[in-house]
Short mmCIF file of C-alpha atoms in Angstrom, two decimals:
data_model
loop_
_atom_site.label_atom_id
_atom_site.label_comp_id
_atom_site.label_asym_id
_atom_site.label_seq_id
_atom_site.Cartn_x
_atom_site.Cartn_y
_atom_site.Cartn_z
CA UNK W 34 -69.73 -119.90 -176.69
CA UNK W 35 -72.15 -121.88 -175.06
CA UNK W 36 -75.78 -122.84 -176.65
CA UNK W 37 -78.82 -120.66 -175.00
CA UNK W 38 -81.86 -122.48 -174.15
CA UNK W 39 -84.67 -119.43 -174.33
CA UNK W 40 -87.38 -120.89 -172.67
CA UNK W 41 -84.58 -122.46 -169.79
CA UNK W 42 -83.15 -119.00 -169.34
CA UNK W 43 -86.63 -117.49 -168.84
CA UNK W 44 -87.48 -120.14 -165.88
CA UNK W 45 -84.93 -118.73 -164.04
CA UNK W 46 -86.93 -115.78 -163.29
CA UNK W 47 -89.95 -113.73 -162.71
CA UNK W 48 -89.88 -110.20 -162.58
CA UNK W 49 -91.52 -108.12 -165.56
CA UNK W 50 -89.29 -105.72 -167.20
CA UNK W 51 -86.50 -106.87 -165.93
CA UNK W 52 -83.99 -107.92 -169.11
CA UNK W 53 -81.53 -110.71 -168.29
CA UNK W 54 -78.30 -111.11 -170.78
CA UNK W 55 -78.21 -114.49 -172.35
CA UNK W 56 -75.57 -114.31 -175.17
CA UNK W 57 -73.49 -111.07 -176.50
CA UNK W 58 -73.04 -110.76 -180.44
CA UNK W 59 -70.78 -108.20 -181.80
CA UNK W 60 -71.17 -106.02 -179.06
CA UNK W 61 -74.60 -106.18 -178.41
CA UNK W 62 -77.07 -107.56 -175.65
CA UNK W 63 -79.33 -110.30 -176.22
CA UNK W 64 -81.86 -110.32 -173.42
CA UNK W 65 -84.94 -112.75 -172.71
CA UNK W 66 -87.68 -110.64 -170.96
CA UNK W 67 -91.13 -111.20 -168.89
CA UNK W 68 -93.09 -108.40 -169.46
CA UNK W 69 -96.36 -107.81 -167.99
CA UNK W 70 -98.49 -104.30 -168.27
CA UNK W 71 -97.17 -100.86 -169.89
CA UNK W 72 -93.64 -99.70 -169.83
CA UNK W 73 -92.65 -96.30 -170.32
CA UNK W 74 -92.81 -94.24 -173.66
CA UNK W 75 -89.06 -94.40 -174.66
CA UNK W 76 -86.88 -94.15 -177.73
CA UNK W 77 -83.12 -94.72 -178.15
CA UNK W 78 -81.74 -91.92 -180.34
CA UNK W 79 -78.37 -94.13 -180.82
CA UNK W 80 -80.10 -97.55 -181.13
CA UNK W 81 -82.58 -99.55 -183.16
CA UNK W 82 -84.61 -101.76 -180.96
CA UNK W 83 -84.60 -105.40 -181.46
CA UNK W 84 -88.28 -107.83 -180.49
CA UNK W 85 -88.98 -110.97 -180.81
CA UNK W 86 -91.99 -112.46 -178.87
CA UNK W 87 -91.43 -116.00 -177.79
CA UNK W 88 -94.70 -116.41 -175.93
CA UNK W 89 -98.25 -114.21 -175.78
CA UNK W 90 -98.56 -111.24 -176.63
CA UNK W 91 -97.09 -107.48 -176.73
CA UNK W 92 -98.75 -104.03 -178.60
CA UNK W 93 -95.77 -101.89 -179.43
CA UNK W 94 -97.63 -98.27 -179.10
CA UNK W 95 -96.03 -95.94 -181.40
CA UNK W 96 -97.18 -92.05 -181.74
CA UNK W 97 -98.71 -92.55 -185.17
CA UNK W 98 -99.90 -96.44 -185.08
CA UNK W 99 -99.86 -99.77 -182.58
CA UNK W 100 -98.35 -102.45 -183.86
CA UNK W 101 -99.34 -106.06 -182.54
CA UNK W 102 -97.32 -109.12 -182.37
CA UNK W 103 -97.17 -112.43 -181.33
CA UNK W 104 -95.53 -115.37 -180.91
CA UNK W 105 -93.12 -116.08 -183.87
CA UNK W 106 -93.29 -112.23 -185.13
CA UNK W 107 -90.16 -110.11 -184.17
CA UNK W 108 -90.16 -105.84 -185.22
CA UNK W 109 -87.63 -103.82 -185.20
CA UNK W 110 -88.21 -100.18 -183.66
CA UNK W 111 -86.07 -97.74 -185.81
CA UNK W 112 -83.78 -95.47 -183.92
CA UNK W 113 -85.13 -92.30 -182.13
CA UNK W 114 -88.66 -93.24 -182.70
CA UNK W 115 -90.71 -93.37 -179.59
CA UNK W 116 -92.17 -96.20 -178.53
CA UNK W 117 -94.02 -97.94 -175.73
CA UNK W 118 -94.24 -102.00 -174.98
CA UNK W 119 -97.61 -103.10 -173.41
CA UNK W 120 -98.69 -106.43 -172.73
CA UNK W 121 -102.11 -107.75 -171.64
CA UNK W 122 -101.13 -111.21 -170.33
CA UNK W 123 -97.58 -112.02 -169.84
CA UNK W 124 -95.29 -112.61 -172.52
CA UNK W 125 -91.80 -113.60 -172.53
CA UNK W 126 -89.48 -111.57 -175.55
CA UNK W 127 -86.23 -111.94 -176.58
CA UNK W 128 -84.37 -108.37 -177.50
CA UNK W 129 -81.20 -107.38 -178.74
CA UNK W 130 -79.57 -103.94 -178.12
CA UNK W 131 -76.30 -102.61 -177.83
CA UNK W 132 -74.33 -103.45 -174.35
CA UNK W 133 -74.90 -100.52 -172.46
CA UNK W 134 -78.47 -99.49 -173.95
CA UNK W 135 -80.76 -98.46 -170.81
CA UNK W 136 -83.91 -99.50 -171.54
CA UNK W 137 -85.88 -97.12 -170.48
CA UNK W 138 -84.34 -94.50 -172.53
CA UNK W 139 -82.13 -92.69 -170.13
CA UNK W 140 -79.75 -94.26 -167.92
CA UNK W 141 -81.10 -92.62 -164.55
CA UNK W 142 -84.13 -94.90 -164.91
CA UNK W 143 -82.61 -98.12 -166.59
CA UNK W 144 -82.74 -101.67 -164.69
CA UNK W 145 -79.36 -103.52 -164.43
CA UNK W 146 -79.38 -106.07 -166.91
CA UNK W 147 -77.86 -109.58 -165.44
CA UNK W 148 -76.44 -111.94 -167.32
CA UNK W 149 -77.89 -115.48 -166.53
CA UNK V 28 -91.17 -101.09 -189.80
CA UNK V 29 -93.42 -103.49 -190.31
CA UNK V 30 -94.11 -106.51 -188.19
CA UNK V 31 -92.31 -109.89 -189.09
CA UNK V 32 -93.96 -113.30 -188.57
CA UNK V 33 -90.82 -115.96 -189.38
CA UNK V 34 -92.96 -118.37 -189.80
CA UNK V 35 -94.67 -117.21 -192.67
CA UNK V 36 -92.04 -115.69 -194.37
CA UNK V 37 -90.24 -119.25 -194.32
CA UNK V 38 -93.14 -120.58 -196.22
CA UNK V 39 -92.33 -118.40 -199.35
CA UNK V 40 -88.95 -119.94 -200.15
CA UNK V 41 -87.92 -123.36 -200.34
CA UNK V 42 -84.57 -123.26 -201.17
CA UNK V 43 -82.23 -124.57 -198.58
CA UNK V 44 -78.56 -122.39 -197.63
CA UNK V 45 -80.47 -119.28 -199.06
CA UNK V 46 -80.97 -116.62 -196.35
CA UNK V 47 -83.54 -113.79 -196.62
CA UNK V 48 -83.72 -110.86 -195.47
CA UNK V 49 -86.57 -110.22 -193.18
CA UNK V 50 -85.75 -107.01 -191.04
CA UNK V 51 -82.70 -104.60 -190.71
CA UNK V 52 -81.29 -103.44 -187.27
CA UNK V 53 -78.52 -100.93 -186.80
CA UNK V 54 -76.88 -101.92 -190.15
CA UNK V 55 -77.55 -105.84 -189.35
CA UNK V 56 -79.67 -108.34 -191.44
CA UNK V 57 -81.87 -110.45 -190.10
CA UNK V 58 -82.42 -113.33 -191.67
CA UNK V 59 -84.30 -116.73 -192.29
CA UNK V 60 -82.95 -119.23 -193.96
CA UNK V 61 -83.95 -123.35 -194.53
CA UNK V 62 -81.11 -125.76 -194.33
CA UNK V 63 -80.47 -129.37 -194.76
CA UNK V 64 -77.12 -131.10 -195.07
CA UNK V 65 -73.83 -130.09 -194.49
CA UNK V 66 -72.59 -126.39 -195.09
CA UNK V 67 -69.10 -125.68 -195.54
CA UNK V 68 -66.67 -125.07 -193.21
CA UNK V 69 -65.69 -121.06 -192.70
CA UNK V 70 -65.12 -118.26 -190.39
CA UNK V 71 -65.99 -114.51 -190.50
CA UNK V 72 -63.17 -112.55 -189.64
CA UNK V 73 -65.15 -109.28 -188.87
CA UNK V 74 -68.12 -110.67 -187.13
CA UNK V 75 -69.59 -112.78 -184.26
CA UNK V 76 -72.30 -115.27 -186.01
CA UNK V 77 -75.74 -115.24 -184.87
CA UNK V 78 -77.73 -118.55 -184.89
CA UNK V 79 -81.62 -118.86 -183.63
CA UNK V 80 -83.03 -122.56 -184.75
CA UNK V 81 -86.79 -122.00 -185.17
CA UNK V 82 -88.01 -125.66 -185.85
CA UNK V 83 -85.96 -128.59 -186.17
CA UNK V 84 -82.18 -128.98 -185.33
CA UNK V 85 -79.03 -128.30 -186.32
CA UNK V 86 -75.26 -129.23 -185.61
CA UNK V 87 -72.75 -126.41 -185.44
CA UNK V 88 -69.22 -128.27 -185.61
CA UNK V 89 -66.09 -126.70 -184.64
CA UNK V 90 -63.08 -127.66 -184.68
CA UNK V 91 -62.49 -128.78 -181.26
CA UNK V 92 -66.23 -129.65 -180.56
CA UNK V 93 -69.97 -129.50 -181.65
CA UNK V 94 -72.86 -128.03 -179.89
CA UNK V 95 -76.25 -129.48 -180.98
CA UNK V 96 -79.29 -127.04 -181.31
CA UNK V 97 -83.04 -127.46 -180.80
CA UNK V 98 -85.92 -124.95 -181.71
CA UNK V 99 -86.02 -122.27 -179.41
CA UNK V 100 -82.02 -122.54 -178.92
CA UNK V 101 -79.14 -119.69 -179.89
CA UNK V 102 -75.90 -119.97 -180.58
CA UNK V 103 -73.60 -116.94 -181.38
CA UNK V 104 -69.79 -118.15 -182.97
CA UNK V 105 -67.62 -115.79 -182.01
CA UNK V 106 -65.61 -113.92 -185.07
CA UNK V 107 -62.50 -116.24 -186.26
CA UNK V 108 -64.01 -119.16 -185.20
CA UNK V 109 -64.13 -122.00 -188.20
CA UNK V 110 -67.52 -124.15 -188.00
CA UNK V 111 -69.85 -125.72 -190.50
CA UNK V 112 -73.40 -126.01 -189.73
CA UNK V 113 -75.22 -129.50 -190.03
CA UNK V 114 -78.48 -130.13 -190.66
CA UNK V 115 -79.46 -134.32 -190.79
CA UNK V 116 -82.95 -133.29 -191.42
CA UNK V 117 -84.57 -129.96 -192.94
CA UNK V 118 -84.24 -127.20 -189.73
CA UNK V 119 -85.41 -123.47 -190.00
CA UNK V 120 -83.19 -120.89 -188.68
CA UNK V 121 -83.26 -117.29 -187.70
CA UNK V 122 -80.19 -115.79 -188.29
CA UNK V 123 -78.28 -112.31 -187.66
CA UNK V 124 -75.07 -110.78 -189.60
CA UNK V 125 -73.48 -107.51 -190.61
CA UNK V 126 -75.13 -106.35 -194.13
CA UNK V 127 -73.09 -107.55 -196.26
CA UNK V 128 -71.45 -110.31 -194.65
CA UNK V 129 -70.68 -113.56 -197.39
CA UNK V 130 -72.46 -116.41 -195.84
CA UNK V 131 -69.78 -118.91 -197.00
CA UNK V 132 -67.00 -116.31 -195.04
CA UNK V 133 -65.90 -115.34 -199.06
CA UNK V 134 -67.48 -113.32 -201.55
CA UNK V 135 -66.79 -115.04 -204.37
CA UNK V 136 -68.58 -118.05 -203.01
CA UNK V 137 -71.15 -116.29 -201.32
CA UNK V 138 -75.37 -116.41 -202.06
CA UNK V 139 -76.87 -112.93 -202.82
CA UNK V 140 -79.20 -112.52 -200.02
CA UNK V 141 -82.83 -111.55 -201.26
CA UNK V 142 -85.27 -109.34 -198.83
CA UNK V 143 -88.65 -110.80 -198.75
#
């Protein structure tokens, strides 16, 4: 149990996409994330998907609408639905999913998520 | 699924130790919630206890310490662990638990926790 400094934790790296583990609650992941550019059209048919943007940014691109948020405004992407993250500019996110969730969908693809 | 902005769904309540429901995820609630003063001391048996401080600062005492918490800081109290958030001045918080969860660790004692 140890506070988590968001911004602090996000210094310590640079790569886009990449999600680092900061803190675990019941179970689940919470990640800070640089993201920069489109990601792949995903869903998570076990998993809501947790977003909060810290700094800039992000469209979430759904099939039927975008959805546009910025710093200050988290969304929630129901389970199963599919969804892609682009960002214009950087932007720095934190996200909670399960331990374990690949986050590109399907494990074959996912990063390794670090803790840091 | 609709985006959140915390900020401006802080500024419909002014009630302090009330939590709101802002957004669901995988049978979660997130929450805001205003504090000032001292909460009381509890534990949640059945669930880890996730803190976000949005503007201002809080204390979260424990027993055998107390970790001090700045906007943009996170905090998760493990499950079991007895601790009584602190607020000297008024501090904004994001917060996550289990639906259902009693904020004060008891039912009886517990606030009902609007969505807005």
């Amino acid at each position: 149990m140890t506070p988590v400094n968001l911004s602090a934790k996000l210094d310590q790296f640079s790569a886009h996409w990449s999600p680092k583990i900061v803190a675990g609650y019941n179970g689940n992941d919470v990640m800070v994330v640089k993201v920069l550019g489109e990601f792949n059209w995903h869903s998570h048919l076990d998993t809501d998907d947790f977003f909060l943007v810290l700094k800039g940014e992000i469209d979430i691109e759904m099939r039927d609408r975008t959805v546009t948020l910025g710093a200050g405004e988290m969304f929630v992407v129901s389970k199963g639905v599919e969804h892609r993250p682009v960002a214009r500019q950087e932007a720095h996110l934190m996200i909670i999913e399960p331990s374990g969730t690949p986050n590109t969908g399907h494990p074959e693809t996912a990063v390794v998520k670090d803790r840091i």
